[in-house]
Coordinates of C-alpha atoms in Angstrom, one line a residue:
X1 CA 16.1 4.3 11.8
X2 CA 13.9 4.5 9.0
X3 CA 11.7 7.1 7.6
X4 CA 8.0 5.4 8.0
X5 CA 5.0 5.8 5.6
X6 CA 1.9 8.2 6.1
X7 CA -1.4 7.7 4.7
X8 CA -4.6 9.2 3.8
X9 CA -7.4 6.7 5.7
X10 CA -9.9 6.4 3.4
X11 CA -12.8 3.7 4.9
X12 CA -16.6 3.6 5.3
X13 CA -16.2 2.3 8.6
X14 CA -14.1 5.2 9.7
X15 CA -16.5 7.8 8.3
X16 CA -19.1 6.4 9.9
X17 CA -17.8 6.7 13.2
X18 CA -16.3 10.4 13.0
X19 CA -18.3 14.0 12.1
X20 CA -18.4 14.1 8.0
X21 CA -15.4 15.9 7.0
X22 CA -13.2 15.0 9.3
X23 CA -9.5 13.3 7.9
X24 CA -7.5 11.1 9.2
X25 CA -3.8 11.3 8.2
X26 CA -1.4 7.9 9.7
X27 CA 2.3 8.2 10.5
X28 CA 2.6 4.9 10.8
X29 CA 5.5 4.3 12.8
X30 CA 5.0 0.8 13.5
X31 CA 6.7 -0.2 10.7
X32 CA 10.5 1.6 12.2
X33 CA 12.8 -0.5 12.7
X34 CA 12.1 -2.7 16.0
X35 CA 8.0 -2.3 15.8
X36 CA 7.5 1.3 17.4
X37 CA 9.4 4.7 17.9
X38 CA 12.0 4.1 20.0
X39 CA 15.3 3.7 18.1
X40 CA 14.7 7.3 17.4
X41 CA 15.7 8.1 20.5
X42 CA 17.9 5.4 21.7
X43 CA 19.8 6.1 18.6
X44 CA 20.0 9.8 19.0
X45 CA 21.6 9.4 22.6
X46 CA 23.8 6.4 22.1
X47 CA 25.3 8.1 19.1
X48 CA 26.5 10.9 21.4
X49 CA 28.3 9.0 24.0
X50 CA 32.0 8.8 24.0
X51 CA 33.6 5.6 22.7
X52 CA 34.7 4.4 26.2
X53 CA 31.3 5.2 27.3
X54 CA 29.6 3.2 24.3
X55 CA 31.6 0.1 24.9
X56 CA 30.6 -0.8 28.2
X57 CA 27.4 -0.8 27.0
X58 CA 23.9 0.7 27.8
X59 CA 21.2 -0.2 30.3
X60 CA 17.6 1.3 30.7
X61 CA 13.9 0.0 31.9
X62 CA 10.8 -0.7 30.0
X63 CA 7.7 -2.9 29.6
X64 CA 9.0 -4.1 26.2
X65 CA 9.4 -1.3 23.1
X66 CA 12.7 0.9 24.9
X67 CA 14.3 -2.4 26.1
X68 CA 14.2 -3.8 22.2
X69 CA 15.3 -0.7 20.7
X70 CA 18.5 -0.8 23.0
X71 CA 18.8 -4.3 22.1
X72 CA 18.5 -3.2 18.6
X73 CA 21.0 0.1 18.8
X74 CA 23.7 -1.5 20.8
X75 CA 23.8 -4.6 17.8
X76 CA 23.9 -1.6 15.3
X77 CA 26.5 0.1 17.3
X78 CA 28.8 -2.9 18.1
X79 CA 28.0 -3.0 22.0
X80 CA 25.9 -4.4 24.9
X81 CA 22.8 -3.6 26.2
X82 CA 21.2 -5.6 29.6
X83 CA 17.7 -4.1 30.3
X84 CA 15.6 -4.6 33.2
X85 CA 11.4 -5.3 32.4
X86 CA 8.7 -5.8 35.1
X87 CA 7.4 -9.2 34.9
X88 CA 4.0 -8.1 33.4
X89 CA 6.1 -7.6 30.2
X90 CA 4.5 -9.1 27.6
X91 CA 6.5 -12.7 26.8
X92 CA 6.9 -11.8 23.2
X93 CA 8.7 -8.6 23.8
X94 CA 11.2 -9.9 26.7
X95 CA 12.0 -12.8 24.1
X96 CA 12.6 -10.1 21.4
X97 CA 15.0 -8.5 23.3
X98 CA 16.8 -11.2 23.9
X99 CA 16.7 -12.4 20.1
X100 CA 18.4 -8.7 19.7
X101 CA 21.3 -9.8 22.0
X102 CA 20.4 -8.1 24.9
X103 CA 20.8 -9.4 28.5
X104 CA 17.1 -9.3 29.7
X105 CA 16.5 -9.0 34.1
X106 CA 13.0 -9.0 35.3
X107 CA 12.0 -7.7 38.4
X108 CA 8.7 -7.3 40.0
X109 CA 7.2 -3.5 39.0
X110 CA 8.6 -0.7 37.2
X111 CA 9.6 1.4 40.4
X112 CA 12.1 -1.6 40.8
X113 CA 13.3 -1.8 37.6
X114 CA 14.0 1.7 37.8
X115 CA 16.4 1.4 40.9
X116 CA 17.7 -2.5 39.5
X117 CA 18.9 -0.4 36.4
X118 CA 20.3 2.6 38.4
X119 CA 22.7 -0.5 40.1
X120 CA 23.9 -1.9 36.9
X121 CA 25.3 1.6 36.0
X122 CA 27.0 1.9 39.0
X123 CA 28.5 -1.5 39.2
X124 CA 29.0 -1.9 35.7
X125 CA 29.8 1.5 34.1
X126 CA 27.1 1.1 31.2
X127 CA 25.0 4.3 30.7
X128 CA 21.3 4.7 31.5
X129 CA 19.5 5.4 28.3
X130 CA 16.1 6.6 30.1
X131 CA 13.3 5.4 27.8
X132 CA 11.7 8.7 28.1
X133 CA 13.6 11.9 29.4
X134 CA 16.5 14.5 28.3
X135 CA 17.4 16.5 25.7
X136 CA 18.9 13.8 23.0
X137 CA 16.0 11.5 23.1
X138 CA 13.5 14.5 22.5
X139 CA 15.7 15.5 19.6
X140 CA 15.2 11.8 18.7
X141 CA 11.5 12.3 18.2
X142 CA 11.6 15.8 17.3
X143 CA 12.1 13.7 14.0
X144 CA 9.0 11.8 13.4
X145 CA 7.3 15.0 13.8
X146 CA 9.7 16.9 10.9
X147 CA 8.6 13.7 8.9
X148 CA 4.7 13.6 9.7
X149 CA 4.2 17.4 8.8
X150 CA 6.5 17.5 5.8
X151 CA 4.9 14.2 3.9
X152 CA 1.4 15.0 4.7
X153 CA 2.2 18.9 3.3
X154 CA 3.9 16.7 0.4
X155 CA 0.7 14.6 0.1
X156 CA -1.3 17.6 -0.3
X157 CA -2.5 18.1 3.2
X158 CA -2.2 20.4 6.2
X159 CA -3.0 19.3 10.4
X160 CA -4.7 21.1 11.9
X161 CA -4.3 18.6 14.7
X162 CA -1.7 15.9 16.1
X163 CA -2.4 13.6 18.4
X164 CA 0.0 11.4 20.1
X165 CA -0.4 8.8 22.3
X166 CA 2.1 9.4 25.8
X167 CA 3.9 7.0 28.3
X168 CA 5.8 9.5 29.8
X169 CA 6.2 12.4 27.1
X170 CA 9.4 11.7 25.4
X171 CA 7.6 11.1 22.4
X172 CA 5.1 14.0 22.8
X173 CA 7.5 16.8 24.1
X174 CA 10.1 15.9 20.6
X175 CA 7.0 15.6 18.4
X176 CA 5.4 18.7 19.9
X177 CA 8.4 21.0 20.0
X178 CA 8.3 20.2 16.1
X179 CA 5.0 20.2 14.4
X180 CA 4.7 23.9 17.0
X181 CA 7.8 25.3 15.7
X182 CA 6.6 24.0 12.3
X183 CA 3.2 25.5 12.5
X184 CA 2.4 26.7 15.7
X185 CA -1.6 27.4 14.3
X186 CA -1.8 22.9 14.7
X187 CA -3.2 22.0 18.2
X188 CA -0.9 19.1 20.0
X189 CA -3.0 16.6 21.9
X190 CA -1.1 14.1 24.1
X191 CA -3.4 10.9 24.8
X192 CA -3.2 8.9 27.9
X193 CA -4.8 5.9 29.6
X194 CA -6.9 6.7 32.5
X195 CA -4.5 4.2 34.0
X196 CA -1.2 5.6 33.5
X197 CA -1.8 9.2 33.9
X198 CA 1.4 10.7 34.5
X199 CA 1.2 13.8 32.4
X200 CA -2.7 14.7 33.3
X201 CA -1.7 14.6 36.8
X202 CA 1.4 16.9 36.1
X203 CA -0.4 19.6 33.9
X204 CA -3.5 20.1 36.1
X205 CA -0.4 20.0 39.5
X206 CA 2.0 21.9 37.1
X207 CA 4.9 20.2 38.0
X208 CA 5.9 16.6 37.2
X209 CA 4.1 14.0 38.9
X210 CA 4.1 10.2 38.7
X211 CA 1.7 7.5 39.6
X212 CA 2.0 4.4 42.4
X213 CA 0.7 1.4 40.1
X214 CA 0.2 0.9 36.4
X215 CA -3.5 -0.2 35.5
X216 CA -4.0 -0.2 31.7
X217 CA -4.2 -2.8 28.7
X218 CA -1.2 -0.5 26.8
X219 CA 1.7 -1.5 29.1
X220 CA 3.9 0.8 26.6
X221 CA 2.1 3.5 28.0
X222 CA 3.0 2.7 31.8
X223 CA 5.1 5.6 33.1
X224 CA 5.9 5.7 36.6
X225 CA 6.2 9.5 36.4
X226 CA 7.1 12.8 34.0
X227 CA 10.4 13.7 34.3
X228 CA 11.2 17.2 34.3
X229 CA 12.6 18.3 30.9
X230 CA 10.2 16.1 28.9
X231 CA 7.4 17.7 31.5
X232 CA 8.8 20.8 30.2
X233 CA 9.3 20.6 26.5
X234 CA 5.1 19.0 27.0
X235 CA 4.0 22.5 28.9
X236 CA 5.5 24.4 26.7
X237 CA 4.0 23.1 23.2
X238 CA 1.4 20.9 24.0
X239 CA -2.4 22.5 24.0
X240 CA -4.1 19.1 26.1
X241 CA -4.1 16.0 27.7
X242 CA -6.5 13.8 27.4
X243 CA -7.7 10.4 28.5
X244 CA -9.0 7.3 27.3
X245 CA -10.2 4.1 28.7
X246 CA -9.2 0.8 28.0
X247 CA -12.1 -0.2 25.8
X248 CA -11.9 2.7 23.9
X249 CA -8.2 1.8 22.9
X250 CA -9.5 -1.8 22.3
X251 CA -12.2 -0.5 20.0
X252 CA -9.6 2.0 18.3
X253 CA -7.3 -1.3 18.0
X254 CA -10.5 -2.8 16.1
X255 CA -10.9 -0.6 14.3
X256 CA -7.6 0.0 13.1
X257 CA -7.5 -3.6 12.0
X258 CA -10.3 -3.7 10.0
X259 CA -9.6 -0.1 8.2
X260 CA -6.1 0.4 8.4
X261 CA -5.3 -3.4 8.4
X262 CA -3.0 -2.6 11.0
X263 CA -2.0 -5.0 14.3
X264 CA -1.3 -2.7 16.7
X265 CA -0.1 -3.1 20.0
X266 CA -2.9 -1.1 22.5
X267 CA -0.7 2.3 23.0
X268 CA -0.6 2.5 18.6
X269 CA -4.2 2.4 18.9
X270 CA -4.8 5.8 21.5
X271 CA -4.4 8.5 19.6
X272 CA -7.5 7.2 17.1
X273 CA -9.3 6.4 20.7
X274 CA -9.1 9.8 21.2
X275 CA -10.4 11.0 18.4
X276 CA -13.5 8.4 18.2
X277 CA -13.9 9.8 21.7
X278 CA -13.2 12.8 23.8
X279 CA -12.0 15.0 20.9
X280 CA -14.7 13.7 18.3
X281 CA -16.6 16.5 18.2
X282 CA -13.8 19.1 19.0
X283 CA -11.5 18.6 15.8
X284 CA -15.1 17.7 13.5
X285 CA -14.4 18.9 9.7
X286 CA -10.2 19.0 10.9
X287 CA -7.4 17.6 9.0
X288 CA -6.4 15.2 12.3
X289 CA -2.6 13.3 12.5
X290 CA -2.7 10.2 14.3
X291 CA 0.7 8.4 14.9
X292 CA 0.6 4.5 15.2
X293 CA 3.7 4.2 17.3
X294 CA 4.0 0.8 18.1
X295 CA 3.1 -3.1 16.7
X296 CA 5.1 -5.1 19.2
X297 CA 2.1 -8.1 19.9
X298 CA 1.8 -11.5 19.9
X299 CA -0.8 -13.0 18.2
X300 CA -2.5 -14.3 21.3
X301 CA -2.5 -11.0 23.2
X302 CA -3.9 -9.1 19.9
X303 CA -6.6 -11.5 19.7
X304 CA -7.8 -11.3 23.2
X305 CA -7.9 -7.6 23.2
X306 CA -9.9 -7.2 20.2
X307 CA -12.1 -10.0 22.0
X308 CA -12.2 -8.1 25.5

């Protein structure tokens, strides 16, 4: 994996939509290797697995970014990976996988997936690699966050918030636990759809909770439920959840595109949704961290949401 760039955004059209004074800081982590986060964590766990283990291979679920990073991580490693996506999985990202040499099964939602996936373990002996939960794969993203904080202090600059967009908190609880133990004085915001809510639900239940359907443009974002150590590490560091709809991603996607000149897939546009939004006026005059953490789109698709 690949340490990814951060920038300053410097644009009219940005200032005019947030409270003068306000910065915006990118980790643009689009740009990793495979188009989002994941390897981070894919890496981090498959590196750890005994040899025997390793070479029969990995499975796991996911709408499109997890299943190309084990794609990506088992050709790195020198084994296989079959991963099982919902349907709804965007074409471009199912073909990706396979381009990666991964053995691609689509089944009808993402509870399904879950329990196809669970069966190719047992029958075949790979290891689940669960796109979002345990202790590896937080340590996984526990490294973006070392990397945001130290280039933007390198840069000159110090957050005073982070905001990171969650589809089921493996990214938040590693990129939490860091920036907090870091500087525990920088508020954590974790950003969700309205329709893919997991985490919400489990703060304001406090305990892990999970959803029935996924209903949201950023498919990425979809979790079926928190798990309970990435639930954890996410009590314990992060200050808020909050939500955003669908047309506010789109808009922070359009945005994006014409300021950033970044194509973003709709979860690498929340975190700025949330900030042209609900936490506007709450971090005005603040030194705010966005990350980007995923460009896996076709063109099409890009087009039509910057349309809708």
């Amino acid at each position: 994996m690949d340490t990814t760039s951060v920038r300053r955004l410097r644009d009219d059209a940005v200032d005019a939509r947030l409270v003068p004074g306000t910065t915006v800081w990118l980790k643009e982590e689009l740009f990793q290797r495979t188009g989002s986060f994941k390897p981070r964590g894919a890496l981090t766990v498959m590196r750890d697995l005994p040899l025997d283990a390793l070479a029969r291979g990995v499975t796991g679920v996911s709408a499109g970014n997890h299943a190309i990073s084990l794609g990506y991580s088992a050709r790195v490693l020198g084994t296989t990976a079959t991963v099982v996506m919902p349907r709804t999985a965007n074409a471009f990202r199912v073909q990706r996988c396979r381009e990666l040499g991964a053995t691609v099964e689509l089944v009808d939602t993402v509870h399904e997936a879950f329990t196809r996936a669970r069966e190719i373990e047992r029958d075949e002996g790979r290891t689940f690699v669960h796109p979002y939960e345990g202790p590896r794969t937080a340590l996984g993203t526990a490294t973006l966050g070392l990397e945001f904080m130290e280039q933007v202090t390198q840069a000159g600059g110090t957050l005073d918030a982070v905001l990171i967009a969650s589809g089921g908190g493996g990214l938040s609880a590693g990129v939490a636990a860091a920036v907090k133990q870091l500087r525990p004085e920088t508020a954590v915001f974790v950003v969700e759809p309205e329709g893919a809510d997991t985490m919400h639900r489990s703060f304001a239940a406090g305990s892990p909770q999970g959803i029935d359907a996924v209903r949201t443009i950023a498919d990425s974002l979809g979790a079926p439920r928190a798990e309970p150590y990435s639930y954890a590490l996410n009590r314990r560091f992060v200050d808020e959840v909050v939500l955003v709809s669908d047309e506010q991603i789109r808009d922070g996607m359009r945005l994006l595109f014409r300021s950033a000149k970044l194509v973003t897939e709709p979860a690498g546009a929340a975190s700025l949704a949330a900030l042209l939004f609900p936490l506007r006026e709450r971090l005005a005059g603040q030194q705010v961290g966005l990350i980007v953490c995923g460009g896996n789109i076709d063109a099409a698709t890009f087009c039509s949401q910057l349309q809708g």
